Short mmCIF file of C-alpha atoms in Angstrom, two decimals:
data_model
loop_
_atom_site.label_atom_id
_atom_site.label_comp_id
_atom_site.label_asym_id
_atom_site.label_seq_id
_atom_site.Cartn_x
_atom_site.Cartn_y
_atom_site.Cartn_z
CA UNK A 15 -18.96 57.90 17.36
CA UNK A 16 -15.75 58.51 19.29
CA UNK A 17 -13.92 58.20 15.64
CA UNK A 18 -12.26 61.02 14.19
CA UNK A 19 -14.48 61.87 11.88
CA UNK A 20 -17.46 62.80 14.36
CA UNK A 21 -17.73 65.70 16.87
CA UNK A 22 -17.56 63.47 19.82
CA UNK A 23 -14.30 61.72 19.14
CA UNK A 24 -12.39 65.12 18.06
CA UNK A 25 -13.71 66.56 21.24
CA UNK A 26 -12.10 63.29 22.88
CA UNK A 27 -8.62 63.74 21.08
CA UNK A 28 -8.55 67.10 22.24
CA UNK A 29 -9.51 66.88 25.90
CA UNK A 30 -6.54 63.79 25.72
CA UNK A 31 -4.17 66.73 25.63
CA UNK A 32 -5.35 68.51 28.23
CA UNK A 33 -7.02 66.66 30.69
CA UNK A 34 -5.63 64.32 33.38
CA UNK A 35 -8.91 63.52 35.19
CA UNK A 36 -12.28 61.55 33.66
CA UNK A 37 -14.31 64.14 32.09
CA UNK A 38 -17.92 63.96 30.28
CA UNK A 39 -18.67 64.17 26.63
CA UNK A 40 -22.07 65.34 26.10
CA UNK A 41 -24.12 63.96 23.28
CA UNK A 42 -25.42 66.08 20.53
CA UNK A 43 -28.73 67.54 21.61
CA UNK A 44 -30.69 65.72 19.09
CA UNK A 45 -29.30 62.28 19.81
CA UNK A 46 -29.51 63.06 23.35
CA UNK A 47 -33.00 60.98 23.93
CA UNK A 48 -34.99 57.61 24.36
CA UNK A 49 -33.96 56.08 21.24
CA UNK A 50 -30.13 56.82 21.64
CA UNK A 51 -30.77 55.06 25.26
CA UNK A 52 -32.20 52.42 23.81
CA UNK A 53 -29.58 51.53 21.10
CA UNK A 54 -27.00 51.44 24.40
CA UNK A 55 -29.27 49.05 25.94
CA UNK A 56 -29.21 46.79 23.00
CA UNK A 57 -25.93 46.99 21.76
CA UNK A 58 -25.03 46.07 25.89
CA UNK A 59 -27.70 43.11 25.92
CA UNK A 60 -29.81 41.91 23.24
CA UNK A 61 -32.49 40.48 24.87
CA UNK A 62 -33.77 44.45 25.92
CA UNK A 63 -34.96 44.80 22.51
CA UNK A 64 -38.07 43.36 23.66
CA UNK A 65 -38.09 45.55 26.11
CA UNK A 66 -38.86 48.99 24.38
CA UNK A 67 -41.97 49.04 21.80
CA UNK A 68 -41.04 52.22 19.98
CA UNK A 69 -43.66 54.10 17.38
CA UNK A 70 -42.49 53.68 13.82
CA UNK A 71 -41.41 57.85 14.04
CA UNK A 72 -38.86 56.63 17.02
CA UNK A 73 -37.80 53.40 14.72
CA UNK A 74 -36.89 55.88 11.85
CA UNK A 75 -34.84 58.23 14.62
CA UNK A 76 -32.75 54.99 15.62
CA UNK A 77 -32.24 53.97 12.52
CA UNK A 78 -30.74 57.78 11.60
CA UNK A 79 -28.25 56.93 14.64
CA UNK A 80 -27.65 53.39 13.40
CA UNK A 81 -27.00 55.24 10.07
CA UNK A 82 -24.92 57.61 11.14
CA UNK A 83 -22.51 55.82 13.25
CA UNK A 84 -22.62 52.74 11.28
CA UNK A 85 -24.01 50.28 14.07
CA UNK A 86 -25.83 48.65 10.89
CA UNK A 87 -25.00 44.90 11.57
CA UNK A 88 -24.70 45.38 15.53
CA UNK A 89 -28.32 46.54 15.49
CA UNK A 90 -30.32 45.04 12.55
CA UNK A 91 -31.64 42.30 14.52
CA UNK A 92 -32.92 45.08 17.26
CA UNK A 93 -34.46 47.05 14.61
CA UNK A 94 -36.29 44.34 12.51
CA UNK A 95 -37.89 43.11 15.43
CA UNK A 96 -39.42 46.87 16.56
CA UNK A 97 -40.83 46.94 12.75
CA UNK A 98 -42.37 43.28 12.68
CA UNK A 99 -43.70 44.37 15.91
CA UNK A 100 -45.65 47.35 14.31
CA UNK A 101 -46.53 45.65 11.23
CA UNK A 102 -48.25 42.33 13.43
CA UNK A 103 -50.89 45.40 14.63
CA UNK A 104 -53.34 47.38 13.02
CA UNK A 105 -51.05 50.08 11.29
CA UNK A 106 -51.60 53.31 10.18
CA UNK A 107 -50.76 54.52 6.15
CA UNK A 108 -48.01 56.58 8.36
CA UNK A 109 -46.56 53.45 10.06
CA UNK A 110 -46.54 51.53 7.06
CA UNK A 111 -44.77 54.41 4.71
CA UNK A 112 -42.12 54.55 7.51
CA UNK A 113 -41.65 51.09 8.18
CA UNK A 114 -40.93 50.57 4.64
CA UNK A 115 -38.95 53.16 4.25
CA UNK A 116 -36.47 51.85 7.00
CA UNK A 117 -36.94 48.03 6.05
CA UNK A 118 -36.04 49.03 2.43
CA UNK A 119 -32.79 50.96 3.88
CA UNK A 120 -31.99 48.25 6.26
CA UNK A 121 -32.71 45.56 3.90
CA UNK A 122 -35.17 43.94 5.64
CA UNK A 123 -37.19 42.12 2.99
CA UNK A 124 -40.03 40.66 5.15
CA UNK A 125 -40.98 43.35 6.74
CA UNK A 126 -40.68 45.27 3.50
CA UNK A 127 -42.93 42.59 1.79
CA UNK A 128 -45.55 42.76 4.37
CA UNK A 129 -45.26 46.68 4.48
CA UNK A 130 -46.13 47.43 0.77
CA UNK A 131 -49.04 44.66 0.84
CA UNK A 132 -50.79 46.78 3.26
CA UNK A 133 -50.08 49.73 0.90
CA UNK A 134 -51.00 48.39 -1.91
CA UNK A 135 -54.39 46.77 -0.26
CA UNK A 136 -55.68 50.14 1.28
CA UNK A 137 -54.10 53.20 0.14
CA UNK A 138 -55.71 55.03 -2.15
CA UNK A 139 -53.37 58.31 -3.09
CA UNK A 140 -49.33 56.91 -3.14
CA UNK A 141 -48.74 60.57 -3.94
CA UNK A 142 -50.66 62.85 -1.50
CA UNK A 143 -49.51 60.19 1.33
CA UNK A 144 -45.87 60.33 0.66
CA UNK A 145 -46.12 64.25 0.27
CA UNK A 146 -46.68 63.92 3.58
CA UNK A 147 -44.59 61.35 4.81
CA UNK A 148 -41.90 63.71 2.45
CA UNK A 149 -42.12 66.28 6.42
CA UNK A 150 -41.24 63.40 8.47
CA UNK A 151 -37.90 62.09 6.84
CA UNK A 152 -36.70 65.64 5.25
CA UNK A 153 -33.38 65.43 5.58
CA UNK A 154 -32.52 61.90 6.09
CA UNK A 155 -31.01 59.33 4.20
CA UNK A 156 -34.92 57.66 3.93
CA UNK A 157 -35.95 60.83 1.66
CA UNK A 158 -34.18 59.41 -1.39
CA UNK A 159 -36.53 56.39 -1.41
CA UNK A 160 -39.66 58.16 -1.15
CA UNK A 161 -40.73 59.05 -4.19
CA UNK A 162 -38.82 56.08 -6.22
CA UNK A 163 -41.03 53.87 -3.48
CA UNK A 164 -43.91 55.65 -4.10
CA UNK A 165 -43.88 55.47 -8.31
CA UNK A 166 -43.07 51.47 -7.74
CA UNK A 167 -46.34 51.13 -5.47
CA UNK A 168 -48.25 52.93 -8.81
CA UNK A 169 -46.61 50.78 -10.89
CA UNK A 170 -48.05 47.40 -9.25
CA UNK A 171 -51.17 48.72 -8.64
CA UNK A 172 -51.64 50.11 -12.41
CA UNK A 173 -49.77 46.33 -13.73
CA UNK A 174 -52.76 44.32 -11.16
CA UNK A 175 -55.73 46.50 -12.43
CA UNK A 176 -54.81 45.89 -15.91
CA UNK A 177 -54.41 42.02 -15.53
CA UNK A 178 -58.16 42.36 -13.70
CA UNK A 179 -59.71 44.08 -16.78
CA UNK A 180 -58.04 41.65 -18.67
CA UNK A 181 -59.78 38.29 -16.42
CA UNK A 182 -63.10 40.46 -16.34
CA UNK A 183 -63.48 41.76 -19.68
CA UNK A 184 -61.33 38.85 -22.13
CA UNK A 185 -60.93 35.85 -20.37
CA UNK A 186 -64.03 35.33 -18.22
CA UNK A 187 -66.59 36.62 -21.24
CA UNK A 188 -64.80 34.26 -23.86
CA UNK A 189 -65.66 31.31 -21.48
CA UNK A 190 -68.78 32.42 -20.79
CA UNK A 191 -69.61 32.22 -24.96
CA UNK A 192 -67.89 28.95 -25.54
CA UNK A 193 -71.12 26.94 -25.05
CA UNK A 194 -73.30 29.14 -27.19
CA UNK A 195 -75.81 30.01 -24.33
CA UNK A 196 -77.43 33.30 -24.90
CA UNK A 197 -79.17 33.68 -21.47
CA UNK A 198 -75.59 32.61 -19.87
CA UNK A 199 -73.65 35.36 -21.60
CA UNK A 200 -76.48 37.90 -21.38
CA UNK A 201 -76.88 37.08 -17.17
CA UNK A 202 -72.84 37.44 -17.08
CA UNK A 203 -72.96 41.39 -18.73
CA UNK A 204 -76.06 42.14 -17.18
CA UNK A 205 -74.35 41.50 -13.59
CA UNK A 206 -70.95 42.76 -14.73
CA UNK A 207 -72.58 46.15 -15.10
CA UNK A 208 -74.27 45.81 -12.48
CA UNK A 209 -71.05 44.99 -10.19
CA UNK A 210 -68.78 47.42 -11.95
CA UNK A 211 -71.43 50.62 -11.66
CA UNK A 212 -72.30 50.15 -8.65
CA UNK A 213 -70.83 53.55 -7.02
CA UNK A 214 -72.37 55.05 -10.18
CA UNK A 215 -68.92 56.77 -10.38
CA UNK A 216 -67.59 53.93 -13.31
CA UNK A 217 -65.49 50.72 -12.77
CA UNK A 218 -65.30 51.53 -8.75
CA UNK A 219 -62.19 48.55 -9.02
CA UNK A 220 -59.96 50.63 -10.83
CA UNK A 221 -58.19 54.21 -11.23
CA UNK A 222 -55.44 55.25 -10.17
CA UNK A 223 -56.56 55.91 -6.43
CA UNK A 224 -58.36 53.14 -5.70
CA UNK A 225 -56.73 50.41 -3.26
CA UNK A 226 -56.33 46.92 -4.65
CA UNK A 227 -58.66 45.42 -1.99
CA UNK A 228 -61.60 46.44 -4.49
CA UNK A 229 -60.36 44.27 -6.97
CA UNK A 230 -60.41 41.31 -4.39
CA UNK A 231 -63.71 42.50 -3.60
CA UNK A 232 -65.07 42.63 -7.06
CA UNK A 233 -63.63 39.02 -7.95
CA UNK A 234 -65.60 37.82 -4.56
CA UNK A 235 -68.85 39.06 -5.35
CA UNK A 236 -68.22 37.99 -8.81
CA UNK A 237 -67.80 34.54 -7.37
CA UNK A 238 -70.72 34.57 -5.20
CA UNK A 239 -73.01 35.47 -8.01
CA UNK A 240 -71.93 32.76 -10.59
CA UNK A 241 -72.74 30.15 -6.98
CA UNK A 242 -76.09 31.95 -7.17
CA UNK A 243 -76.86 32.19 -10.86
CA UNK A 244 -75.79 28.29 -11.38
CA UNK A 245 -78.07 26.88 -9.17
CA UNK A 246 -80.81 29.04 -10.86
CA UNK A 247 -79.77 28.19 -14.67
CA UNK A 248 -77.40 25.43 -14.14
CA UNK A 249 -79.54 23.07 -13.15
CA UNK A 250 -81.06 23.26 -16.57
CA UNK A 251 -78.41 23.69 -18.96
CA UNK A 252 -75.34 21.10 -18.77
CA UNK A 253 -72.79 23.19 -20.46
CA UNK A 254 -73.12 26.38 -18.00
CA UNK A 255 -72.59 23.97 -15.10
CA UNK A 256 -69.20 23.07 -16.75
CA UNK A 257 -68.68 26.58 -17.54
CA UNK A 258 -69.33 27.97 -14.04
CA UNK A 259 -66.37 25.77 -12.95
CA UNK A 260 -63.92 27.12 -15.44
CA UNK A 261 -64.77 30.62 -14.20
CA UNK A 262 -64.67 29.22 -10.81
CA UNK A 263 -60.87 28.25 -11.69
CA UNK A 264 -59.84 31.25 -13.72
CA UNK A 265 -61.23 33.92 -11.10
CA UNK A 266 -59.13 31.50 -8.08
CA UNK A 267 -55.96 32.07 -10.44
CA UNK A 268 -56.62 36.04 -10.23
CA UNK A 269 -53.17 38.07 -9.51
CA UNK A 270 -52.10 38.07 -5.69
CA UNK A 271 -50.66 40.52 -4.28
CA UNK A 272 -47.70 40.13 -2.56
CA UNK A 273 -46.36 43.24 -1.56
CA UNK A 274 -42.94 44.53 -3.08
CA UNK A 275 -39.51 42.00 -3.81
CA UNK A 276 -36.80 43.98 -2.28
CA UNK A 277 -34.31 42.34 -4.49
CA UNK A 278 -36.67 43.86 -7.58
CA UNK A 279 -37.09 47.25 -6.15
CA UNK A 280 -33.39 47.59 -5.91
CA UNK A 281 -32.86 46.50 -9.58
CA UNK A 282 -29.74 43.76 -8.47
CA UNK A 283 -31.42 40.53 -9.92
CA UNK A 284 -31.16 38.74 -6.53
CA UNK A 285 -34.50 37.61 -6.40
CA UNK A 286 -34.93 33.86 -7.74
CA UNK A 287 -38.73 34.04 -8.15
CA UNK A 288 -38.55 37.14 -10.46
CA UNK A 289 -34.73 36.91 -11.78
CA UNK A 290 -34.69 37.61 -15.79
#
């Protein structure tokens, strides 16, 4: 900051030509808080970092400062550990759209990872959230990610849903027919309208707002009704006992969700697990 290039060091060079005695440099008015502080106190000792427990809004505002006068590999380590910190608590959608934000800036992949899960589990509007979001990082370098974050989130949840009305709908009624047993296949669709209905709004797993925990909940219940229903039928018809197991299988090999691959995200084919 005492560089040429920022207000601070030009007022430096030119008090160098004037002044003889020690003299004070104030700090711009903005940077003049807790979180400036704080990146002195870690950049002196490292250990403070566990010292200061900031709120995701304050993480964002030290990571403008990093940003600005490029303390990037001096204070990564300080600055992933404030955002684990957050994300190993109950978070709020706020938290979790800033902590990604800044782990996708500072290339924190983890914490990126685990940040997007959460999204993807719970959130139910990416759009009217990061509207939102949009006030509290106008202006910074975290805005350009918003809204390319926020189509990717749509993305995965639209590519999961699909791959669940695939399991529901193709895969788990074919297996269901395979052993010719009317009452079988006619229990399965009777309880898969049933399930599905049930908010008497349509398929409450998908749409585009609904969060992917419904799918997880959907496959559970689905699971707990083919333990009920095969100790009802099963018992008396071999071939749905074998059956039951396949769905058993095929409903345990449903799509996790993982949150986001930063590697992926930034298009650079670094990732090994997903690398073309």
């Amino acid at each position: 900051m005492l560089g040429p290039n920022f207000m601070e060091g030009q007022a430096l060079a030119a008090a160098a030509n004037t002044e003889t005695d020690p003299f004070e440099i104030p700090l711009p008015e903005e940077e003049s808080s807790i979180c400036f502080g704080w990146i002195c106190q870690a950049l002196h000792c490292q250990s403070t970092t566990m010292l200061w427990n900031p709120t995701s809004a304050e993480i964002v505002k030290v990571w403008s400062i990093i940003d600005k006068y490029d303390m990037k590999q001096s204070m990564q380590l300080s600055v992933m550990f404030w955002s684990n910190n957050i994300l190993s608590k109950t978070c709020h959608s706020k938290d979790l759209w800033l902590i990604a934000l800044v782990c996708l800036h500072s290339k924190d992949s983890t914490s990126y990872k685990t940040a997007t899960r959460q999204l993807l589990w719970a959130e139910r509007s990416f759009l009217a959230s990061a509207s939102e979001i949009e006030k509290l990082v106008k202006n910074s370098m975290l805005e350009q990610y918003l809204y390319r974050l926020t189509a990717k989130l749509q993305e995965v949840r639209a590519d999961a849903q699909r791959k669940a009305v695939k399991l529901v709908y193709m895969v788990l009624p074919y297996l269901v027919g395979s052993n010719n047993c009317g009452t079988e296949t006619t229990a399965y669709f009777d309880y898969l309208i049933e399930l599905t209905y049930e908010s008497g709004d349509g398929i409450y797993f998908l749409g585009p707002e609904e969060p992917l925990s419904r799918i997880d909940d959907a496959l559970s219940e689905l699971g707990n009704w083919l333990s009920l229903h095969g100790t009802v039928h099963g018992g008396s018809c071999e071939n749905c006992t074998v059956v039951h197991g396949e769905l058993r299988e095929e409903i345990s090999k449903a799509h996790v969700i993982n949150g986001l691959c930063l590697g992926c995200f930034e298009g650079d084919n670094t990732c090994p697990e997903h690398k073309k």
